Short mmCIF file of C-alpha atoms and ligand atoms in Angstrom, two decimals:
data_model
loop_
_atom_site.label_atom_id
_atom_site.label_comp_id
_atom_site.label_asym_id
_atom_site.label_seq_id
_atom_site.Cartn_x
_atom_site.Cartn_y
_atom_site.Cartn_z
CA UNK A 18 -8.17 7.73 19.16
CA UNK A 19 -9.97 5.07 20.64
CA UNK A 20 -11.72 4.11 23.52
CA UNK A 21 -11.30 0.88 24.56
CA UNK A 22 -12.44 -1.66 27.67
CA UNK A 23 -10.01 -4.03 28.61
CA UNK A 24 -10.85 -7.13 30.91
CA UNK A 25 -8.64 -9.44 32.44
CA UNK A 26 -9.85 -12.52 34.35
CA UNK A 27 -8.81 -14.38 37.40
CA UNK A 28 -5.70 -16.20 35.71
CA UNK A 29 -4.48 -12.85 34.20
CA UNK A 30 -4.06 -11.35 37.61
CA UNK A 31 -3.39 -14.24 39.25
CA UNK A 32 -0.02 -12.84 40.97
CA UNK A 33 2.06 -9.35 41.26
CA UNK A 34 4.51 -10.81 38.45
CA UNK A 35 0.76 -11.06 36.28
CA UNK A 36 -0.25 -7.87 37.31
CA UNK A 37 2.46 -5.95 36.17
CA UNK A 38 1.99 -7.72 32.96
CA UNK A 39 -0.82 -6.72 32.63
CA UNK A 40 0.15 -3.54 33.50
CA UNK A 41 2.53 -3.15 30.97
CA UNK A 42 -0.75 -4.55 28.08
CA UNK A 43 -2.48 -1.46 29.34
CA UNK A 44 0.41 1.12 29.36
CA UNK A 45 0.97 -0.24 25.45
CA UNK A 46 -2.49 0.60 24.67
CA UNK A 47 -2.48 3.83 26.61
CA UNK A 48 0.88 5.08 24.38
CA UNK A 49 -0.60 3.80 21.00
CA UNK A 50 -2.86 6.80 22.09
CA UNK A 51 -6.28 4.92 23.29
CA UNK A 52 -8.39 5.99 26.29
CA UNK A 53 -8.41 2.78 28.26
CA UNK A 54 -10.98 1.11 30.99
CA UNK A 55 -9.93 -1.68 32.72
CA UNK A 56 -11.83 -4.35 34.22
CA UNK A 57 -10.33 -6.94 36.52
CA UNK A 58 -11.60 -9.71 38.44
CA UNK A 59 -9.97 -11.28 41.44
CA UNK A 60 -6.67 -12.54 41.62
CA UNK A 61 -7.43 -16.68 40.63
CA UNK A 62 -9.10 -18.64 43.46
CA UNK A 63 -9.51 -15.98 45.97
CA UNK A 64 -13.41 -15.65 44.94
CA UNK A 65 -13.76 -19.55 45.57
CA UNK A 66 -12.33 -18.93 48.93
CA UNK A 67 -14.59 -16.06 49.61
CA UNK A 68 -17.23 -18.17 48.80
CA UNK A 69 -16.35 -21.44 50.81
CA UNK A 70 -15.80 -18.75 53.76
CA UNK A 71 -19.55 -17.90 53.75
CA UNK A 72 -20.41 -21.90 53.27
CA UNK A 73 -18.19 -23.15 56.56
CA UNK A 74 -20.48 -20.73 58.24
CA UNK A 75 -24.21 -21.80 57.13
CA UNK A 76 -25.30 -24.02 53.85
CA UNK A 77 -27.76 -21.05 53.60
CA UNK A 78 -27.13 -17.60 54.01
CA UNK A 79 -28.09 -14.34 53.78
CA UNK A 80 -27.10 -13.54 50.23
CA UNK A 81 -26.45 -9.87 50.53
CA UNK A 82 -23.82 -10.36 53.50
CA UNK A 83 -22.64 -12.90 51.04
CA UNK A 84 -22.06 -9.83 48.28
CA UNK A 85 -20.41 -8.18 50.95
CA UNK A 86 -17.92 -10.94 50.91
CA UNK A 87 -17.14 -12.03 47.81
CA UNK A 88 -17.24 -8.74 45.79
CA UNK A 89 -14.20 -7.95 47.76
CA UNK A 90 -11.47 -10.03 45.79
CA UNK A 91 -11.79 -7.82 42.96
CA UNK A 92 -11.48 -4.54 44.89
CA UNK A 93 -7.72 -6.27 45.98
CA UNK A 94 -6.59 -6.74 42.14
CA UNK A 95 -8.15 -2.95 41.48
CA UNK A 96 -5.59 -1.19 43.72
CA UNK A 97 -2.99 -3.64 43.09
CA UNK A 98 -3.25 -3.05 39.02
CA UNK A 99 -3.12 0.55 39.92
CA UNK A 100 -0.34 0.74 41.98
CA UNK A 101 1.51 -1.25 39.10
CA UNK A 102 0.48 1.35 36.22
CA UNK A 103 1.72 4.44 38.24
CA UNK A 104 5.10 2.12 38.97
CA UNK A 105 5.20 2.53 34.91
CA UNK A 106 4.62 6.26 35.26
CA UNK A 107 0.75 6.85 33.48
CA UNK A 108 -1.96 7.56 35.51
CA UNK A 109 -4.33 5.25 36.81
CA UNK A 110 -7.40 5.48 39.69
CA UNK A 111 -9.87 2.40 40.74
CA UNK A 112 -13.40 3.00 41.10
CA UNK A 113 -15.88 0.21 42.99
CA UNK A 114 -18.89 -0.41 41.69
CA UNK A 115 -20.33 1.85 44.94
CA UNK A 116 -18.26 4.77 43.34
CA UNK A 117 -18.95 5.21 39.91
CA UNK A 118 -21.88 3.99 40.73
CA UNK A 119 -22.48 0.93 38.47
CA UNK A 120 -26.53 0.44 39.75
CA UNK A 121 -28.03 -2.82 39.98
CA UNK A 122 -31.23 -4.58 41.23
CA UNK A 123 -31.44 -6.03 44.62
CA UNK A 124 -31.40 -9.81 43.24
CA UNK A 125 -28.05 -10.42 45.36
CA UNK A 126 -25.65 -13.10 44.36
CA UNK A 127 -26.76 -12.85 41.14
CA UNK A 128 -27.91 -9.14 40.43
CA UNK A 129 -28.10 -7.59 37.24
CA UNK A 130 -26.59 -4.24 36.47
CA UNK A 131 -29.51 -1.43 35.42
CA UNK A 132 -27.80 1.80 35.06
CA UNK A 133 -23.59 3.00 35.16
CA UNK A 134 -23.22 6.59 35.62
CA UNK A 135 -20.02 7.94 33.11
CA UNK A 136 -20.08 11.62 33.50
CA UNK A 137 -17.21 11.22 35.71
CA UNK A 138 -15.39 8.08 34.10
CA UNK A 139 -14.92 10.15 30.70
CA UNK A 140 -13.80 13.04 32.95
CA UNK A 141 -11.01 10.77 33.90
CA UNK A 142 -10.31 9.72 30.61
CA UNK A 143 -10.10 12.87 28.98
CA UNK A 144 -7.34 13.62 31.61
CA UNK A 145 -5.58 11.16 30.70
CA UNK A 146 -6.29 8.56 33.48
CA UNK A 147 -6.52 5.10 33.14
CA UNK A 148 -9.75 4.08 34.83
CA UNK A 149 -9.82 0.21 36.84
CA UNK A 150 -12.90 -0.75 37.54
CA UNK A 151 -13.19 -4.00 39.76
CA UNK A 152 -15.79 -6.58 37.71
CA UNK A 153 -18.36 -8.21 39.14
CA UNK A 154 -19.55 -5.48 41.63
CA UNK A 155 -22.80 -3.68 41.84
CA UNK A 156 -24.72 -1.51 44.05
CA UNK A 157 -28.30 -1.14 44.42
CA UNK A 158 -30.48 2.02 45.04
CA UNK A 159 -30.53 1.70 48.63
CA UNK A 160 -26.74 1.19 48.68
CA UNK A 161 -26.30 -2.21 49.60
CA UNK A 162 -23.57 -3.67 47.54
CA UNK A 163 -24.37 -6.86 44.97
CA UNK A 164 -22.64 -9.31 42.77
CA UNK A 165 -23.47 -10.12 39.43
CA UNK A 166 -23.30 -14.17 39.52
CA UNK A 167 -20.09 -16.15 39.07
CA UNK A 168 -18.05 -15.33 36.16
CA UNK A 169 -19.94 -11.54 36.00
CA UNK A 170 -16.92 -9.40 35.59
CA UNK A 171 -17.58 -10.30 31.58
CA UNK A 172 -20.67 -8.47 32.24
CA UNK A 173 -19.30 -5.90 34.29
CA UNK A 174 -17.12 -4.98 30.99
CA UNK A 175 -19.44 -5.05 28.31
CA UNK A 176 -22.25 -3.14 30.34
CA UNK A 177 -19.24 -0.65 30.64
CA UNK A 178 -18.34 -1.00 26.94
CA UNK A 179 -22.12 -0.18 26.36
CA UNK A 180 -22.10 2.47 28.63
CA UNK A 181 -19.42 4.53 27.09
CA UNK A 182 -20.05 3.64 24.24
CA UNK A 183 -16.74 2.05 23.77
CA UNK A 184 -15.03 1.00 20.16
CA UNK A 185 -13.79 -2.43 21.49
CA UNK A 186 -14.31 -4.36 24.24
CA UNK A 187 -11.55 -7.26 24.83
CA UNK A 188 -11.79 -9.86 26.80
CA UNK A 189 -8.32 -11.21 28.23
CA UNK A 190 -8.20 -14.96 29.48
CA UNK A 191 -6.24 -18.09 29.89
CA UNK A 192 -6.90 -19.78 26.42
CA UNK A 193 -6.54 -17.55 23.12
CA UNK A 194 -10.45 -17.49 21.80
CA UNK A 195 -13.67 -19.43 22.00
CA UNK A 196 -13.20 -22.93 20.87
CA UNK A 197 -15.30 -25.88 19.02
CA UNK A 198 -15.21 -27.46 23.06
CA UNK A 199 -13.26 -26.36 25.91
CA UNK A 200 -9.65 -27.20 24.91
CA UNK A 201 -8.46 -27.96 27.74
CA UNK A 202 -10.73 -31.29 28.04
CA UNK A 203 -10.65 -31.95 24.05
CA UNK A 204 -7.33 -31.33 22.85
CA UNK A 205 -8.36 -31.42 18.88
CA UNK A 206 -10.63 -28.45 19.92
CA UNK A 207 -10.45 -25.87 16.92
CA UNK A 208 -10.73 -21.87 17.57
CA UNK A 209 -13.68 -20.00 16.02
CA UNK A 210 -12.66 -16.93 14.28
CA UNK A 211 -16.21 -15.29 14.54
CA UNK A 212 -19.05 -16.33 16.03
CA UNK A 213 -22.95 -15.64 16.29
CA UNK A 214 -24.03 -13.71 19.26
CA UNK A 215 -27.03 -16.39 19.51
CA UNK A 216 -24.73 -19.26 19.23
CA UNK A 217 -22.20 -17.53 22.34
CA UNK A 218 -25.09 -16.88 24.09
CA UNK A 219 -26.35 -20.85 24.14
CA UNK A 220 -23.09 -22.12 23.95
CA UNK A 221 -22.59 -19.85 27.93
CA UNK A 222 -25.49 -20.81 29.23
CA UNK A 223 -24.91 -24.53 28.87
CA UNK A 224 -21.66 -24.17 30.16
CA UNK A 225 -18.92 -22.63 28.08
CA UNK A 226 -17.43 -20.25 31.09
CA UNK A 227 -15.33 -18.62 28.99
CA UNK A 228 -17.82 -15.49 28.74
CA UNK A 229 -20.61 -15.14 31.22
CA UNK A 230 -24.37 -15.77 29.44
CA UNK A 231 -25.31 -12.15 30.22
CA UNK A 232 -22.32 -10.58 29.01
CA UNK A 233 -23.25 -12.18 25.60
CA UNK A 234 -26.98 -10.86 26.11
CA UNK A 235 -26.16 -7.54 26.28
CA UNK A 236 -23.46 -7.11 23.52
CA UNK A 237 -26.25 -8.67 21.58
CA UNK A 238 -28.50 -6.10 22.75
CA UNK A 239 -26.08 -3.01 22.70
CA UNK A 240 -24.04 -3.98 19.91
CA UNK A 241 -20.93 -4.12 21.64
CA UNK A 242 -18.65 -6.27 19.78
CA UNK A 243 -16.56 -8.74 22.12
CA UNK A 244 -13.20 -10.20 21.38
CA UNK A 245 -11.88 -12.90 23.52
CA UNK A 246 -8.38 -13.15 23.12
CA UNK A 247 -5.12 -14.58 25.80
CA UNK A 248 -3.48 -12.33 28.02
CA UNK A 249 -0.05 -14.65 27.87
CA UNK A 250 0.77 -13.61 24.66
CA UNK A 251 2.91 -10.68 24.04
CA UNK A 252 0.41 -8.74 21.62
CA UNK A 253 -2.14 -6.66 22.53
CA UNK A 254 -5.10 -5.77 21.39
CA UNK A 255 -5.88 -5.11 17.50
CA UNK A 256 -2.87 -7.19 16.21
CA UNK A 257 -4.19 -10.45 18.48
CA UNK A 258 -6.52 -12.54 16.34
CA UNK A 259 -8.77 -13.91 18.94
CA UNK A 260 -12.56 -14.88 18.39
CA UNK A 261 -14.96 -11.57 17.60
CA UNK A 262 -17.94 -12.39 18.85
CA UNK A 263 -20.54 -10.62 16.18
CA UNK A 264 -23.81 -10.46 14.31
CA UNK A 265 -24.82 -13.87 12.75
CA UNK A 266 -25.36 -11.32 9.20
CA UNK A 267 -21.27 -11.13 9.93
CA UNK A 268 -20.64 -14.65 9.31
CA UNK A 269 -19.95 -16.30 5.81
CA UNK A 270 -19.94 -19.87 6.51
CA UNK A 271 -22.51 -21.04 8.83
CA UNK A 272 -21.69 -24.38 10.48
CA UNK A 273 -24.08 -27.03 11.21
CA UNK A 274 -22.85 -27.67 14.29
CA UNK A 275 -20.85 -24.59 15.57
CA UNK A 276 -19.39 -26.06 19.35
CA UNK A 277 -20.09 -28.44 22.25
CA UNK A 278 -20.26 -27.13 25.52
CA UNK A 279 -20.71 -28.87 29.19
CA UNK A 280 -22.09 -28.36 32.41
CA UNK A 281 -21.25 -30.09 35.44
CA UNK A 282 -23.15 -27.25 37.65
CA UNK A 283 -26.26 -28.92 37.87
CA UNK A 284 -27.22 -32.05 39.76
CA UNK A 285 -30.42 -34.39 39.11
CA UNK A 286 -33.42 -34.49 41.31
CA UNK A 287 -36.17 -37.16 41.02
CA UNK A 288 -39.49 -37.27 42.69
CA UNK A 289 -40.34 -40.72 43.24
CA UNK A 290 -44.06 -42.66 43.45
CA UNK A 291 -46.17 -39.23 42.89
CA UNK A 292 -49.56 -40.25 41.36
CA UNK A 293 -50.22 -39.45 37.59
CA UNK A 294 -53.05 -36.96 37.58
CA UNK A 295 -53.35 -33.53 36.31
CA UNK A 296 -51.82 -30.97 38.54
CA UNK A 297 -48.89 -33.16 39.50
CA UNK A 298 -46.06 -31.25 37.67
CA UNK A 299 -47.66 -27.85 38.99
CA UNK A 300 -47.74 -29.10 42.69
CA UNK A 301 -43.46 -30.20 42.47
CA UNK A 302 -42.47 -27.33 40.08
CA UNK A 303 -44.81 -24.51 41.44
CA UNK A 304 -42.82 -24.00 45.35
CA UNK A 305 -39.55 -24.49 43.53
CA UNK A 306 -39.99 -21.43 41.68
CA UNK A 307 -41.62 -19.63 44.35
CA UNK A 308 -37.95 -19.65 46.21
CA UNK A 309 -36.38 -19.13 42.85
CA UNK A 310 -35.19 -22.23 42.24
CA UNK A 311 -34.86 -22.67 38.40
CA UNK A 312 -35.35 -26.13 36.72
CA UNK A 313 -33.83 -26.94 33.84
CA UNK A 314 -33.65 -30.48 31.73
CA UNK A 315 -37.05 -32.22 32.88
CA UNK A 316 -38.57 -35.89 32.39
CA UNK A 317 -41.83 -37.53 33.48
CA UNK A 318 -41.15 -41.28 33.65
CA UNK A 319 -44.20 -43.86 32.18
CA UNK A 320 -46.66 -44.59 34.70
CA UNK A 321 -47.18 -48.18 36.38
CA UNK A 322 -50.14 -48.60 38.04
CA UNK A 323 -51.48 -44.84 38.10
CA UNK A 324 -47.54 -43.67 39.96
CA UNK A 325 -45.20 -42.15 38.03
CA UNK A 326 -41.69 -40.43 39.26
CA UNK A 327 -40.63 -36.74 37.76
CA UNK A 328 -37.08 -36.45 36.70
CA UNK A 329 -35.39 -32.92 36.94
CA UNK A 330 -32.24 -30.62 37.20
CA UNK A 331 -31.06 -27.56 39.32
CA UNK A 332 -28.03 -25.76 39.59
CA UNK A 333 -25.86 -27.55 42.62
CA UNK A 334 -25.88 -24.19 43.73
CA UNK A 335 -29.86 -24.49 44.39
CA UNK A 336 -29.78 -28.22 45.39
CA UNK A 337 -30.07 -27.83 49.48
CA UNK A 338 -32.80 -25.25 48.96
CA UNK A 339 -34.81 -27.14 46.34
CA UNK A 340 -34.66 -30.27 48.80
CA UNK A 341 -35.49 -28.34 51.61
CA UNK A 342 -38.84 -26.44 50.18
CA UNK A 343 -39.63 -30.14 48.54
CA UNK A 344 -39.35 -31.63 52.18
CA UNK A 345 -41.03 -28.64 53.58
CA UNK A 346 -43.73 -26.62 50.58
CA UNK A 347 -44.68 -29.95 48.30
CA UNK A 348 -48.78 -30.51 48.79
CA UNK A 349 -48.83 -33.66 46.86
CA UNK A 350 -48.00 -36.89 47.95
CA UNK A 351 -44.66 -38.32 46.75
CA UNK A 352 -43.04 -41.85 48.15
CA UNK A 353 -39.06 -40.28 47.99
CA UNK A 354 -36.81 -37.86 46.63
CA UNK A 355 -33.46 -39.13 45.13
CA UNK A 356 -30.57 -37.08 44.28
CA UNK A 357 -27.71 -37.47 42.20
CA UNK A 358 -24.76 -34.71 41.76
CA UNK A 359 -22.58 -37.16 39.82
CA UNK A 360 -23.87 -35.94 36.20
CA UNK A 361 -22.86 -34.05 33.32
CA UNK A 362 -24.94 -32.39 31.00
CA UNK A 363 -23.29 -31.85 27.02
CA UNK A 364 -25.20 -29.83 24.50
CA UNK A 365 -24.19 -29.40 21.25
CA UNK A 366 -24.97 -26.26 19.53
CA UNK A 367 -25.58 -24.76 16.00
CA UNK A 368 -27.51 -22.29 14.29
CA UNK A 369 -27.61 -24.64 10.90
CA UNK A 370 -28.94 -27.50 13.09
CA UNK A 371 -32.63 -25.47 12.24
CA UNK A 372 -32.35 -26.91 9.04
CA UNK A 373 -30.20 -30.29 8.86
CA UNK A 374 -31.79 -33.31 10.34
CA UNK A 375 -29.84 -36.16 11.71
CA UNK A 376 -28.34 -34.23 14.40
CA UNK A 377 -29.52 -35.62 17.19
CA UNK A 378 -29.44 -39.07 15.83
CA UNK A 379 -25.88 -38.31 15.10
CA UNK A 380 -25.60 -37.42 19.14
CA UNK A 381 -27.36 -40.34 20.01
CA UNK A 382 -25.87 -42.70 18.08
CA UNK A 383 -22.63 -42.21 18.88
CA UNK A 384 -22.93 -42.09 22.93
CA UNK A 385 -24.89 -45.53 21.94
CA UNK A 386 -21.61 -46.81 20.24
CA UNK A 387 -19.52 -46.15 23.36
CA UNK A 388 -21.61 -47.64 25.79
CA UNK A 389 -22.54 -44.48 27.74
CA UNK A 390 -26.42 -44.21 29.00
CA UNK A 391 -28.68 -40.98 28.39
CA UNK A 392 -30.51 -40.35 31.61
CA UNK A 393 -33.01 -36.96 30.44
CA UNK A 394 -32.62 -35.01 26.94
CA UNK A 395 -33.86 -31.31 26.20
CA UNK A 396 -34.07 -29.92 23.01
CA UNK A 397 -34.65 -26.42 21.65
CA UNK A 398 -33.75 -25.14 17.52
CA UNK A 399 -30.43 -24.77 17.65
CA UNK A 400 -29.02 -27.34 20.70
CA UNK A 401 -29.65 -30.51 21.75
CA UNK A 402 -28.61 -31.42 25.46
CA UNK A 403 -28.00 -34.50 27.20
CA UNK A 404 -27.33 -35.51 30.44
CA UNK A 405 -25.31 -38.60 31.14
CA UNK A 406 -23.05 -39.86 34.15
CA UNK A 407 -20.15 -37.20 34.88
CA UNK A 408 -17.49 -40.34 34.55
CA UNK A 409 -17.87 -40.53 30.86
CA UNK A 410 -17.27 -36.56 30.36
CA UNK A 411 -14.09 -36.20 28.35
CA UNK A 412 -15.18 -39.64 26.04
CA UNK A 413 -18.30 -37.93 25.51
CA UNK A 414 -16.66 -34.70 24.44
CA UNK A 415 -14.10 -36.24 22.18
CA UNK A 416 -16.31 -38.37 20.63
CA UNK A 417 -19.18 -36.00 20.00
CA UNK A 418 -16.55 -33.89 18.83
CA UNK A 419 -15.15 -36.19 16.14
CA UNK A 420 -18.60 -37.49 15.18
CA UNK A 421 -19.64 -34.03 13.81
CA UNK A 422 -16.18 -33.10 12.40
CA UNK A 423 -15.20 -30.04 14.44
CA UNK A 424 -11.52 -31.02 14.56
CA UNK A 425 -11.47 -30.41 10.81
CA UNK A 426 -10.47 -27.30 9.19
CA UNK A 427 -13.58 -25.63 8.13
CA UNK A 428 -13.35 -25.67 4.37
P1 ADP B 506 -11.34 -15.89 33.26
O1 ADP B 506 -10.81 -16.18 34.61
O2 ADP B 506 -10.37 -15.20 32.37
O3 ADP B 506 -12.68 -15.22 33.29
P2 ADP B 506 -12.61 -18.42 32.76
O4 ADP B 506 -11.98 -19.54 33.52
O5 ADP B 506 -13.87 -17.85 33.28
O6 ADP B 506 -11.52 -17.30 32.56
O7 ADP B 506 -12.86 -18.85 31.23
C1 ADP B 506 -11.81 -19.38 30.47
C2 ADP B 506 -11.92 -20.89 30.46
O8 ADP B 506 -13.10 -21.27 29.79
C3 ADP B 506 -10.82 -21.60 29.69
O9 ADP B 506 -9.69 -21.82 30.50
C4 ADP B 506 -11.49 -22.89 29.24
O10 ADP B 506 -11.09 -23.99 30.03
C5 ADP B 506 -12.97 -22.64 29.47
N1 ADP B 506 -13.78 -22.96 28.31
C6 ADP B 506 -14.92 -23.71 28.33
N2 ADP B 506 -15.42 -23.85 27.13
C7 ADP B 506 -14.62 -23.16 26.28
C8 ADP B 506 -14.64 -22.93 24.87
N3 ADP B 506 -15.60 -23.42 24.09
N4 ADP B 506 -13.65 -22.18 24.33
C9 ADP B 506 -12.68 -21.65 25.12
N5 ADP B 506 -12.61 -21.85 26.45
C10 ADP B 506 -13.56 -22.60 27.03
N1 LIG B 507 -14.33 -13.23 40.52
C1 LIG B 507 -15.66 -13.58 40.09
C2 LIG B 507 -15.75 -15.08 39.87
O1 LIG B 507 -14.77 -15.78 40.03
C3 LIG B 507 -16.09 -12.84 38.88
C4 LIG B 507 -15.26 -13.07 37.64
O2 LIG B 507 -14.09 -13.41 37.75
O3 LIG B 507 -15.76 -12.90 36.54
O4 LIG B 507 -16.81 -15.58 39.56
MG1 MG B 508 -14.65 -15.92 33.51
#
């Protein structure tokens, strides 16, 4: 027997006629004689509407009302998936975050999970009990209830996985495994049978949604292994072939470059006319991160005549409050501040880039050839981003893609 975590996202249980799809998955698992958790995320859009709820009120708001909110959409698809298991005849009970309890800090909106108490979950399974869990949900120590950041019910699942110390933890979604780019903006996009926890875990945080950057951090760090396979196909489980999601020591053939991701969640900010003395990058960056706001891709244009103008990113997310504590905390003297939200940024990521050159000039080279202007570039061993005008996404992404062969079947 098995124990084994199940998560379906926002597509999966985007409707009853889903649900009880879904339902049927786990009641096939359940009968091949598994213990099974289930974690579910809102029914698809109803978190974006939670959220745009709290933002026709106030730009800014208090973030743990805001948890309040939008941890409710998964609560809905909890009882609903429940109600559609007993319809089958198995036993199944939800438990909230609040209930189990699934502890987090107080970091609300985007908390991260410290503690899950499973005395009483592997009660349930041993009586034969499906348990539902909605993702996404926290709680902290004084009982006020969190959120784990968009996209956190992948988190929610492995934590769980870790927790129990599950065999498998699968990850149901819309497309059937991680791909070379997001297939449904590069068509010739080729699914990766295995891949590196390190290269997941860069390829999320530059903006591959389909797992959530800490959910790859802690498999990584608890071993969990991941699968991400579809939830429209009419397997289940161990006879899917999705993507595992492993140790790089797992992997025969390492790629130079393993996938392309983008981001269009950030937006550019530049300081203009600041003058170019020491202390000047300390005096923008230093109230930013005093309100949390994190920068990301950053460039310091050549000075003329002893001025200079500082190029950087932030999530859009962060954009009214980094404007506002510019306007409002900045000490030095600055002329303006632009913005512009109409970017893109596209890494492209590798392991085996440590020891090839010629990737970046490969990168470069090509957005050269089709006429498309790099506005800032970041680097780190294994990715190189760029960030270029948001119009030229999908020619950027098929081209990079084709320049470094990823369409090919690896040999
Ligand atoms: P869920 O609602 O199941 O959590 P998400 O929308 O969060 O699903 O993630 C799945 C989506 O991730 C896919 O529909 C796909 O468009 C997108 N995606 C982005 N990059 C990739 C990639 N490299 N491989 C697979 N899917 C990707
Ligand atoms: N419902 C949340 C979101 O849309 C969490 C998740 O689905 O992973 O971000
Ligand atoms: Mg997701």
């Amino acid at each position: 027997m098995a124990l084994i975590v199940l998560k379906f996202g926002g597509t999966s249980v985007a409707d009853i006629e889903r649900i009880e799809c879904v339902a049927d998955k786990i009641v096939r698992e359940t009968l091949a004689g598994n213990e099974v958790v289930v974690v579910v995320s809102a029914m698809s859009g109803v978190t974006n509407q939670l959220v745009d709820y709290c933002r026709q009120i106030s730009g800014i708001h208090d973030a743990s009302e805001y948890d309040v909110v939008v941890s409710s959409g998964e609560q809905i698809t909890a009882g609903l998936l429940c109600i559609a298991i007993h319809k089958k005849g198995l036993r199944a009970r939800s438990w909230m975050g609040w209930q189990i309890p699934i502890i987090s800090n107080d970091t609300h909106s985007k908390a991260r999970i410290e503690s899950i108490e499973t005395a009483a979950l592997h009660e349930r399974l041993e009586y034969g009990e499906v348990v539902v869990v909605p993702g996404f949900q926290g709680v902290t120590e004084k009982k006020r209830i969190t959120t784990l950041g968009r996209g956190g019910s992948d988190t929610s699942a492995v934590a769980i996985a870790a927790a129990l110390g599950a065999d498998r933890c699968d990850i149901y979604t819309d497309v059937d495994g991680v791909y070379t780019a997001d297939p449904r903006i590069v068509p010739e996009a080729r699914k990766i049978e295995r891949i590196s926890y390190e290269e997941m875990l860069e390829l999320a945080s530059l903006g591959s949604k389909v797992l959530q950057t800490r959910s790859v951090e802690m498999a990584a760090k608890s071993g969990v292994t991941i699968q991400v396979l579809s939830s429209f196909s009419d397997e289940v489980g161990s006879a899917l072939k999705g993507t595992l999601v492993v140790n790089e020591d797992e992997i025969v053939e390492q790629e130079i470059v393993t996938g392309i991701a983008h981001s269009k969640d950030e937006a550019k900010v530049t300081v203009v006319g600041v003058k170019d003395v020491p202390g000047v990058a300390a005096g923008i960056f230093e109230p930013l991160a005093k309100v949390a706001v994190s920068v990301d891709m950053i460039v310091q244009n050549i000075s003329v005549d002893g001025y200079t103008d500082m190029t950087f990113t932030v999530a859009k997310t962060d954009l009214a409050l980094a404007l506002k504590t510019l306007e409002e905390d900045m000490e030095i003297n600055y002329k303006k501040v632009i913005t512009e939200e109409n970017v893109v940024k596209i890494s492209v990521v590798g392991i085996g880039m440590q020891s090839h050159a010629g990737v970046a000039n490969t990168m470069f080279r090509t957005l050269g050839e089709k006429g498309i202007n790099i506005q800032v570039i970041s680097t780190s061993e294994i990715k190189i981003s760029v960030l270029i005008d948001s119009d030229y996404t999908e020619l950027a992404l098929r081209a990079l893609h084709e320049a470094y062969g990823l369409g090919a079947d690896p040999a």
